[in-house]
mmCIF file of N, CA and C and ligand atoms in Angstrom:
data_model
loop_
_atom_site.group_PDB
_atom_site.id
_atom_site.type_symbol
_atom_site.label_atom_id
_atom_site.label_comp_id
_atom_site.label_asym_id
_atom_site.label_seq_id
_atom_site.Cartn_x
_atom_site.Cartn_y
_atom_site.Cartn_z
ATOM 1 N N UNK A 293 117.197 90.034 108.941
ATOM 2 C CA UNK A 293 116.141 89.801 107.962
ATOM 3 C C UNK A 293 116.620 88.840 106.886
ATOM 4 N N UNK A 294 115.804 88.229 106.658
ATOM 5 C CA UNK A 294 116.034 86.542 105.569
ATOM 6 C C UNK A 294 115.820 87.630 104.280
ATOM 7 N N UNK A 295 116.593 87.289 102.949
ATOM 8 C CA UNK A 295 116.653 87.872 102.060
ATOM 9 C C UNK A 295 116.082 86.885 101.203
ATOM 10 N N UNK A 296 115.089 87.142 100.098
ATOM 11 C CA UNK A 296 114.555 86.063 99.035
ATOM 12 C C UNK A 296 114.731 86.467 97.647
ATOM 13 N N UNK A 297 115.225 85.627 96.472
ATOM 14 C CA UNK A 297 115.218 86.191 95.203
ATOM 15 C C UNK A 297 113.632 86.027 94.350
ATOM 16 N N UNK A 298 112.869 85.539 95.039
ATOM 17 C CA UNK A 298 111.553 85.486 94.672
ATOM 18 C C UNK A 298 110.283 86.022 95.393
ATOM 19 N N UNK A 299 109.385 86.619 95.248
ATOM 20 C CA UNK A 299 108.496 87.184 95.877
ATOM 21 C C UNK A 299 107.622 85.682 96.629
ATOM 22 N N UNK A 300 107.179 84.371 95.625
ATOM 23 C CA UNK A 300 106.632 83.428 96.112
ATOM 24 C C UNK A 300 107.695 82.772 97.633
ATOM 25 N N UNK A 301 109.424 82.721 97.742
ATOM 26 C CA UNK A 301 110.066 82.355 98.523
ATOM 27 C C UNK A 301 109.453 82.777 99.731
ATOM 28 N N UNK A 302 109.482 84.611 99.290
ATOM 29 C CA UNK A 302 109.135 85.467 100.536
ATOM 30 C C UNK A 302 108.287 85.291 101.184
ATOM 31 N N UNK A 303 106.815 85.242 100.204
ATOM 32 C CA UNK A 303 105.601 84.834 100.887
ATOM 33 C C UNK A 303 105.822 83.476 101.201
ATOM 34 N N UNK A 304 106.632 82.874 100.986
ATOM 35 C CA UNK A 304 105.770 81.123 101.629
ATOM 36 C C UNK A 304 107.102 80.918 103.724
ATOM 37 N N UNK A 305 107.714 81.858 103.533
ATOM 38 C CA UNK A 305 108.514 82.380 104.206
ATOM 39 C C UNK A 305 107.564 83.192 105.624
ATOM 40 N N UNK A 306 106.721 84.472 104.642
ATOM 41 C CA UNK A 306 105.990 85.130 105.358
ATOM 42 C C UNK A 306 104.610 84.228 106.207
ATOM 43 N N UNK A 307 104.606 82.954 105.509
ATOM 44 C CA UNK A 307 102.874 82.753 106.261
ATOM 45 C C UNK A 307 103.128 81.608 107.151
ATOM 46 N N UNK A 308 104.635 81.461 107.151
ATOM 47 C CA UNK A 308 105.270 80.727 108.478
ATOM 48 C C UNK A 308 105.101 82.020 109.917
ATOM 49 N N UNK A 309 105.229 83.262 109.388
ATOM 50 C CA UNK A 309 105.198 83.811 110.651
ATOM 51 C C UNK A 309 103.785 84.679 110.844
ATOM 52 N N UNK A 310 103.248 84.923 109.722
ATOM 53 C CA UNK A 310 101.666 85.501 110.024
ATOM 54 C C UNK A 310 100.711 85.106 109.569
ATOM 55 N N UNK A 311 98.968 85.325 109.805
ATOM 56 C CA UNK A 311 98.101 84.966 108.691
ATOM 57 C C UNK A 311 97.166 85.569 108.094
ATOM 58 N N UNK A 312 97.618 87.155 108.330
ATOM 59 C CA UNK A 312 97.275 88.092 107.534
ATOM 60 C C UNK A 312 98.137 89.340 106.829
ATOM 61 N N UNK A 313 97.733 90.079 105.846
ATOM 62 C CA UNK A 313 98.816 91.189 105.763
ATOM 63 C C UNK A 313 97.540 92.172 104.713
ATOM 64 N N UNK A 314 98.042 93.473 104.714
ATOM 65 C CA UNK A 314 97.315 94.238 103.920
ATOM 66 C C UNK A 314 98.353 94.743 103.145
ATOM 67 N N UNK A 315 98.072 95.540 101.744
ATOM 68 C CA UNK A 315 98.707 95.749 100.904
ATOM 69 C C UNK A 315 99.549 97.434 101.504
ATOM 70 N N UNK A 316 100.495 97.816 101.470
ATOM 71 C CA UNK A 316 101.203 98.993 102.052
ATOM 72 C C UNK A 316 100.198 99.817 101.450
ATOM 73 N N UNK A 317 100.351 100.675 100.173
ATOM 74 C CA UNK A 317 99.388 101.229 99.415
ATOM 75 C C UNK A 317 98.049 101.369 99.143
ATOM 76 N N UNK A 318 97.603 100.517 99.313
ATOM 77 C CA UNK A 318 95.722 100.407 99.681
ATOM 78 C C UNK A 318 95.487 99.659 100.649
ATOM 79 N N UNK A 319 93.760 99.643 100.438
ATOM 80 C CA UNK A 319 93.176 98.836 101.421
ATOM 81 C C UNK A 319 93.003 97.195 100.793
ATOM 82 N N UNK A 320 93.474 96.724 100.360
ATOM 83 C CA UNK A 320 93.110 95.340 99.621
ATOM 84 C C UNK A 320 94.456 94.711 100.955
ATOM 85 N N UNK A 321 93.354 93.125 101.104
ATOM 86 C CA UNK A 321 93.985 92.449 102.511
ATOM 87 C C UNK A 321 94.426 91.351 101.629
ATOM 88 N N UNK A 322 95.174 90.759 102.339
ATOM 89 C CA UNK A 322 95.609 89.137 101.717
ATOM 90 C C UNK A 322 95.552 87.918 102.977
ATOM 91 N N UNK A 323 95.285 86.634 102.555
ATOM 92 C CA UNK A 323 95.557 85.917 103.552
ATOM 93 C C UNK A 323 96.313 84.723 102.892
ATOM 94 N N UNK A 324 96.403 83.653 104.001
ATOM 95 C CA UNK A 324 97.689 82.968 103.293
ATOM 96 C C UNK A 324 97.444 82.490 101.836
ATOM 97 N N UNK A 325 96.324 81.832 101.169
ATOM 98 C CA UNK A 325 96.633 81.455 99.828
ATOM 99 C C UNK A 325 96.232 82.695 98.817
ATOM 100 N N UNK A 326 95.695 83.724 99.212
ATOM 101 C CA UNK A 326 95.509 84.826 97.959
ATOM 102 C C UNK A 326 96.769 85.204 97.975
ATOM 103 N N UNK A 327 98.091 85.256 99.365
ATOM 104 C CA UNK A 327 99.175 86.000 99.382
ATOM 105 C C UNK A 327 100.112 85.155 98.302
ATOM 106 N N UNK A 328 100.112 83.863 98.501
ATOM 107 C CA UNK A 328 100.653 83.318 97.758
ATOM 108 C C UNK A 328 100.429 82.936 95.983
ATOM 109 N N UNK A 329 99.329 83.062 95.933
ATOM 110 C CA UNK A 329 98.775 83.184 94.478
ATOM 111 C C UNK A 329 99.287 84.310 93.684
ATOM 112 N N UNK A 330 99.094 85.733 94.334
ATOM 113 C CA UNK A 330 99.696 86.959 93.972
ATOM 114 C C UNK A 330 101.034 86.773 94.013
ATOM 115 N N UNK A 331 101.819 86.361 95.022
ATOM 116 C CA UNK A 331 103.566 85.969 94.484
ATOM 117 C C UNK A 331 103.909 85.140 92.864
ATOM 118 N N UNK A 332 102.865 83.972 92.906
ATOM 119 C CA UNK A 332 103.295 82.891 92.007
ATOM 120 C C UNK A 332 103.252 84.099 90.635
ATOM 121 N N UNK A 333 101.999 84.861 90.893
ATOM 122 C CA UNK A 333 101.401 85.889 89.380
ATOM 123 C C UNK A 333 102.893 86.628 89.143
ATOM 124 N N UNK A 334 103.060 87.370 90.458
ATOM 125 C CA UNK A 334 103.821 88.098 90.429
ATOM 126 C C UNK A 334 105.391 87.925 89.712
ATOM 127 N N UNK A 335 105.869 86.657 90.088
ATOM 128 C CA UNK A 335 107.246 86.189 90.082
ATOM 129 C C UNK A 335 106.935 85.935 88.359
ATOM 130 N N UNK A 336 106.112 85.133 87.916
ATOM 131 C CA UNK A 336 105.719 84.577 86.548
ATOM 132 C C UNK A 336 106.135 86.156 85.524
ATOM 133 N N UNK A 337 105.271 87.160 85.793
ATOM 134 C CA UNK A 337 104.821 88.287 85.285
ATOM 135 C C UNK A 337 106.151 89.600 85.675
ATOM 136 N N UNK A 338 106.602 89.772 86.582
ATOM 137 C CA UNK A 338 107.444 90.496 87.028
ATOM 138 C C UNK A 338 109.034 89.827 87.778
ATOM 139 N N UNK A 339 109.560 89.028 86.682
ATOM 140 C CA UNK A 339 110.556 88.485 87.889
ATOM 141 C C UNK A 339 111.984 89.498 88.207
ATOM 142 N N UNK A 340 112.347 89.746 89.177
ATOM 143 C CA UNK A 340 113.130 90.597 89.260
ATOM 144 C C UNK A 340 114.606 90.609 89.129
ATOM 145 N N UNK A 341 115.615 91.501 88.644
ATOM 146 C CA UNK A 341 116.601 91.377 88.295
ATOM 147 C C UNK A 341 117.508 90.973 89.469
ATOM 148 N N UNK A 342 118.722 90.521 88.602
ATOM 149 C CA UNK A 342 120.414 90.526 89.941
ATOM 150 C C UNK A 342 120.317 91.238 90.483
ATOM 151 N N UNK A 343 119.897 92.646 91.034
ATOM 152 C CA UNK A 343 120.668 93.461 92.507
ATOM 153 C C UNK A 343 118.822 93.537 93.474
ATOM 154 N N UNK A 344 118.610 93.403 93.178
ATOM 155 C CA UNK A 344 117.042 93.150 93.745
ATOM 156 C C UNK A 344 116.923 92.016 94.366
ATOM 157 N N UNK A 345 116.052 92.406 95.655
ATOM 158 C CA UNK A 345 115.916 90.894 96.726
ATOM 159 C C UNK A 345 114.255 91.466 97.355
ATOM 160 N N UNK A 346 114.068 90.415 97.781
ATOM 161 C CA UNK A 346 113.049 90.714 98.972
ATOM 162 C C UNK A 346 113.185 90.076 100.150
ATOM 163 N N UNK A 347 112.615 91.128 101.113
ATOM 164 C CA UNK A 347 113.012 90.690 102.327
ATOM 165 C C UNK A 347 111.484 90.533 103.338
ATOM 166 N N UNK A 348 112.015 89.487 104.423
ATOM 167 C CA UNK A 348 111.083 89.280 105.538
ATOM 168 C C UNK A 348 110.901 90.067 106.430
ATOM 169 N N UNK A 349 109.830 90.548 107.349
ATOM 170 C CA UNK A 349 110.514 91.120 108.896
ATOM 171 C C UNK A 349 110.091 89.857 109.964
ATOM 172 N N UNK A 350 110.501 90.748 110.829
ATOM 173 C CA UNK A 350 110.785 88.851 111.633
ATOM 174 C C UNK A 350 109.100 88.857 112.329
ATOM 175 N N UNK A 351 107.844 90.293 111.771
ATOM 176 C CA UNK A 351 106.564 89.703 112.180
ATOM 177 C C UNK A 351 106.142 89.372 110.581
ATOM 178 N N UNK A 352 106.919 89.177 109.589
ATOM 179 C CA UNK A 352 106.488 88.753 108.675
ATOM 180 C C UNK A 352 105.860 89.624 107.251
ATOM 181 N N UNK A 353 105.797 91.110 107.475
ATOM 182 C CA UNK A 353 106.325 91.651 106.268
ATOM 183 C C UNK A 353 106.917 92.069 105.380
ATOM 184 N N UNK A 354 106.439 91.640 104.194
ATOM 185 C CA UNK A 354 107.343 91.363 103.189
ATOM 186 C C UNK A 354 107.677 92.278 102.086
ATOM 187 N N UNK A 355 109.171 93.067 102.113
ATOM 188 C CA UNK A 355 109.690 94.621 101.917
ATOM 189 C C UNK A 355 110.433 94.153 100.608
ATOM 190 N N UNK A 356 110.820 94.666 99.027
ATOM 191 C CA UNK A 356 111.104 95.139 98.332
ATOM 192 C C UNK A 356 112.658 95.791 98.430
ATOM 193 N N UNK A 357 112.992 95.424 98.193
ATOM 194 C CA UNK A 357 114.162 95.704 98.140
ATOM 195 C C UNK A 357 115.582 96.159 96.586
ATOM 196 N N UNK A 358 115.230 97.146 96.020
ATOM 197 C CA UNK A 358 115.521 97.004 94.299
ATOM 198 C C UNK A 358 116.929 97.066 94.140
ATOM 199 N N UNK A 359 117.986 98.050 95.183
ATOM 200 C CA UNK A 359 119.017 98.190 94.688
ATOM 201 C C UNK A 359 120.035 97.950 94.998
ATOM 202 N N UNK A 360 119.256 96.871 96.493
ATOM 203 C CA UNK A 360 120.070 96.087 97.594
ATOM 204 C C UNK A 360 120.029 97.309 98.456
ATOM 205 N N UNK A 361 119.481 98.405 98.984
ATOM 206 C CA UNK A 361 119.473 99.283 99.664
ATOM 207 C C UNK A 361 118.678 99.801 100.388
ATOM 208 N N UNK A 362 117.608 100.477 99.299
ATOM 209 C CA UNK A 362 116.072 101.081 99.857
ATOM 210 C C UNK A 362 115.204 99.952 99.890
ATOM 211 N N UNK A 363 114.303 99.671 101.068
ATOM 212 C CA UNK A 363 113.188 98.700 101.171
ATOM 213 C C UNK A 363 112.238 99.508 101.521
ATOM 214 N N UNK A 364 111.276 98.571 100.033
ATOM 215 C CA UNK A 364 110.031 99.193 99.776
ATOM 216 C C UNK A 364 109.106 97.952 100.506
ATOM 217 N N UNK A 365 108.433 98.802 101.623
ATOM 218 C CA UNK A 365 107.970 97.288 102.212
ATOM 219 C C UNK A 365 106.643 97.598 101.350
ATOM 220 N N UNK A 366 105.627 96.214 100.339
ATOM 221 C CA UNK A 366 104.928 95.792 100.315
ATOM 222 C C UNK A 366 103.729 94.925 100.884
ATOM 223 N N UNK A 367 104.048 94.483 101.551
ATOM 224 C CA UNK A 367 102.508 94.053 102.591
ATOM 225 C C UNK A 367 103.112 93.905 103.756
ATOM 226 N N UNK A 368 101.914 94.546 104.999
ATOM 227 C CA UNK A 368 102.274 94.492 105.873
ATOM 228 C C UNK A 368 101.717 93.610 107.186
ATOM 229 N N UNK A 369 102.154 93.281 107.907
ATOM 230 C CA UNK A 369 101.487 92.042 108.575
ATOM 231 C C UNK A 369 100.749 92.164 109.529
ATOM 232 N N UNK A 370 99.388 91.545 109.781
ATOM 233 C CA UNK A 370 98.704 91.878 110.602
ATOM 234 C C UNK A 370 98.974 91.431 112.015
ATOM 235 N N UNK A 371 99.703 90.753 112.179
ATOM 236 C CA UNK A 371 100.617 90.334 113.279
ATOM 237 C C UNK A 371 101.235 91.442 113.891
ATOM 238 N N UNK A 372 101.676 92.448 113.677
ATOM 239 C CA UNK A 372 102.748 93.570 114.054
ATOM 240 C C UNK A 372 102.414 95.019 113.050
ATOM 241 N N UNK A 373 100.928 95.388 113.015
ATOM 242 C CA UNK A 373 100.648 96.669 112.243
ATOM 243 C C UNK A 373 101.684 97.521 112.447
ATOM 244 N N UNK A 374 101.977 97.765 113.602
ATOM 245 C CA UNK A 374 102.802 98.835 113.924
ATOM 246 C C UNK A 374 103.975 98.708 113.871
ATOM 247 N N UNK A 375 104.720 97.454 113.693
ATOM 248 C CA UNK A 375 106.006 97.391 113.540
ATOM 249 C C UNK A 375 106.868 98.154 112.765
ATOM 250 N N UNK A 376 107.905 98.707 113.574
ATOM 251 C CA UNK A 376 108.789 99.498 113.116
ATOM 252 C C UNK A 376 110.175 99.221 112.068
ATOM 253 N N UNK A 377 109.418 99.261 110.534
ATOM 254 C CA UNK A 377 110.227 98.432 109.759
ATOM 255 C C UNK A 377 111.830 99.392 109.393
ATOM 256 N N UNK A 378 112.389 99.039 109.012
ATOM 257 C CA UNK A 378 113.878 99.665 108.076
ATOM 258 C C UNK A 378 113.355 99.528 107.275
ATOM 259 N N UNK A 379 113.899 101.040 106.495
ATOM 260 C CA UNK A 379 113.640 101.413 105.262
ATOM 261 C C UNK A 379 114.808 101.371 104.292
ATOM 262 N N UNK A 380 116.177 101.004 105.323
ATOM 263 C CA UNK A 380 117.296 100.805 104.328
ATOM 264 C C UNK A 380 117.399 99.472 104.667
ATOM 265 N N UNK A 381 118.341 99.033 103.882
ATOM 266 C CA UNK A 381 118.422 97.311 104.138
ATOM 267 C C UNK A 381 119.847 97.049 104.741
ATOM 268 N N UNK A 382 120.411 96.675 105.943
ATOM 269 C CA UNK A 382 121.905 96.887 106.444
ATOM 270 C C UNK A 382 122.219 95.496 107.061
ATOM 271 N N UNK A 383 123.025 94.764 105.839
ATOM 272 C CA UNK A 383 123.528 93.736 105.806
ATOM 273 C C UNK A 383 124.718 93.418 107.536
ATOM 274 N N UNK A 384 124.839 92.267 108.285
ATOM 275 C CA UNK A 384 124.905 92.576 109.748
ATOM 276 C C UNK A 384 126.434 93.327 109.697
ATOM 277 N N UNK A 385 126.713 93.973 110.258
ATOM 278 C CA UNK A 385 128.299 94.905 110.628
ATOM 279 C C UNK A 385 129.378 93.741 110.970
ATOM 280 N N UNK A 386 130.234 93.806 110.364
ATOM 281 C CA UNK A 386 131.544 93.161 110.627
ATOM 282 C C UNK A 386 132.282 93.783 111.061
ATOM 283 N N UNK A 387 132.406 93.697 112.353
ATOM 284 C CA UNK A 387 133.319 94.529 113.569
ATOM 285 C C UNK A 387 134.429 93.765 113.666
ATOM 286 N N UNK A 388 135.486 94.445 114.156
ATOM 287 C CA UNK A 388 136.774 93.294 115.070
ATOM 288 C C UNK A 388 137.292 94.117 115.544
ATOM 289 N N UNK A 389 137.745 94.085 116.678
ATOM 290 C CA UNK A 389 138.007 94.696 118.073
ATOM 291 C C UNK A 389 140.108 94.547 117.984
ATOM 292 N N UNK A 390 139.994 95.733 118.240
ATOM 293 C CA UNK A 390 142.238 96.198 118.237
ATOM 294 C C UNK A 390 142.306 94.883 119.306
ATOM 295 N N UNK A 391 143.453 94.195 118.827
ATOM 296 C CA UNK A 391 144.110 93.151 120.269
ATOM 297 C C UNK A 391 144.140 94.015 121.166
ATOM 298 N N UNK A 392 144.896 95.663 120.689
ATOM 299 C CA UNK A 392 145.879 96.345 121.792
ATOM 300 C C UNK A 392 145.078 97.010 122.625
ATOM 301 N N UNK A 393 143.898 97.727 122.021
ATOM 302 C CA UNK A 393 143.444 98.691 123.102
ATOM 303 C C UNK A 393 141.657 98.233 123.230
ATOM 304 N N UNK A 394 141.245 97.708 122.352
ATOM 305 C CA UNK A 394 139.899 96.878 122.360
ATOM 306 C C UNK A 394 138.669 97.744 121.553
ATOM 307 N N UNK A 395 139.332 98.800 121.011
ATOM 308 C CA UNK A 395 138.271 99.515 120.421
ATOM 309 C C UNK A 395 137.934 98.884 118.801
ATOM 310 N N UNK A 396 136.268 99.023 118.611
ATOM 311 C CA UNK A 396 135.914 98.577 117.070
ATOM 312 C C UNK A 396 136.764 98.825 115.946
ATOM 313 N N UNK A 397 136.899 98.277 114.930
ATOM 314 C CA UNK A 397 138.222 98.309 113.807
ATOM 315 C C UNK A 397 136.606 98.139 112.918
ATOM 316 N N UNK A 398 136.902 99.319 112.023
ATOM 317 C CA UNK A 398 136.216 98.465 110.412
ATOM 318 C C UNK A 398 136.628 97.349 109.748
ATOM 319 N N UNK A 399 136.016 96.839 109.640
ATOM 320 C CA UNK A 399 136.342 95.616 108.871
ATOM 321 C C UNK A 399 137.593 95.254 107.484
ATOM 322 N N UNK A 400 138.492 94.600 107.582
ATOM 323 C CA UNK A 400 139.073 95.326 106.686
ATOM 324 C C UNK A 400 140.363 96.399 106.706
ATOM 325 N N UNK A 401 140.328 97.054 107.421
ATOM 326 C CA UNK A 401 141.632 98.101 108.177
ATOM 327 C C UNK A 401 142.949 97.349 108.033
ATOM 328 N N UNK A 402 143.734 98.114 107.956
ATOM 329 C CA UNK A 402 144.842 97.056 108.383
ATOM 330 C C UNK A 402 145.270 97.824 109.807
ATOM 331 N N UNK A 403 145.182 98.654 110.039
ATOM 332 C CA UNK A 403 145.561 98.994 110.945
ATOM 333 C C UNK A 403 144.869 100.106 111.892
ATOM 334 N N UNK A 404 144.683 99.816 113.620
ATOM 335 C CA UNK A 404 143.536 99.987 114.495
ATOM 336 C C UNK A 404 143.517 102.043 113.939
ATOM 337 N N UNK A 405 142.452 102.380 113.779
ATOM 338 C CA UNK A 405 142.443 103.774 114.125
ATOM 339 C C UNK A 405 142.747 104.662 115.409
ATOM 340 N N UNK A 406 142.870 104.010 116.234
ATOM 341 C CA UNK A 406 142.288 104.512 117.603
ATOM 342 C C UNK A 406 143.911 104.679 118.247
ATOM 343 N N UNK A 407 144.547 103.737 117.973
ATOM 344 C CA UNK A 407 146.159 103.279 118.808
ATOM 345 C C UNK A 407 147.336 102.834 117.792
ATOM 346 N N UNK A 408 146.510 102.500 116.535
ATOM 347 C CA UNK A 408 147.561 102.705 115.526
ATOM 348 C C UNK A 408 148.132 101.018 115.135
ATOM 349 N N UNK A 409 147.729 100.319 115.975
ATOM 350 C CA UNK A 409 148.204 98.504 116.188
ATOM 351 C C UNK A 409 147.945 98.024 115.080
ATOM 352 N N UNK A 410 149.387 97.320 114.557
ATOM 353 C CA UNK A 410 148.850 96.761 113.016
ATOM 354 C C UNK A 410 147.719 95.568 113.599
ATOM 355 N N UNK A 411 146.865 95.559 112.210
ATOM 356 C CA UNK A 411 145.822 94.701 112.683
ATOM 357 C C UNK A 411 145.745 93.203 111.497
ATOM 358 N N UNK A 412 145.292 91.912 111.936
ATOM 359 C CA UNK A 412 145.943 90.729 110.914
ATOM 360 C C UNK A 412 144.631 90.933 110.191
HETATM 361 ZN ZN1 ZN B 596 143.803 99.848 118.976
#
């Protein structure tokens, strides 16, 4: 998921991949320029702090995100009603694999859990 520090980023982001969305919370719909009008209000009126992002889904709704953690998805896309969003936000896993025995290492380790192999 593409991360945005602006709600307008998000939406102009979002109407590359859909061309409708409804509001999570009610019934009020948006299409591409009311979605974007409501960002510009939004960002002007509410701009959000350092640990706060918003995020895309890859059918294009656009989730809230306050503490870099919980995503609050806000509109959802009519492209993929049903899409099955994350509700936490999980930045991609940095794996690396023991030379010695090939099992996952956390990132970071110095040394494999599994066989004990110092790791660089
Ligand atoms: Zn190992």
């Amino acid at each position: 998921m593409k991360q945005f520090t602006t709600l307008l980023g998000a939406a102009e982001f979002a109407v590359t991949l859909a061309t409708g969305w409804h509001f999570a919370t009610a019934d009020e719909r948006y299409e591409k320029t009311t979605l974007l009008a409501l960002a510009e209000t939004s960002d002007s009126e509410n701009p959000i702090d350092g640990d706060s992002f918003y995020v895309v889904s890859p059918s294009g709704a656009i989730g809230f995100c306050e503490d870099g953690e919980d995503i609050d998805w806000l509109f959802l896309s009519d492209a993929a009603p049903n899409e099955d969003l994350p509700l936490i936000y999980q930045t991609a896993a940095q794996v690396k694999i023991c030379t010695k025995c090939g099992s996952g290492v956390v990132s970071g380790a110095r040394f494999c859990g599994k066989c004990g192999e110092r790791l660089n």
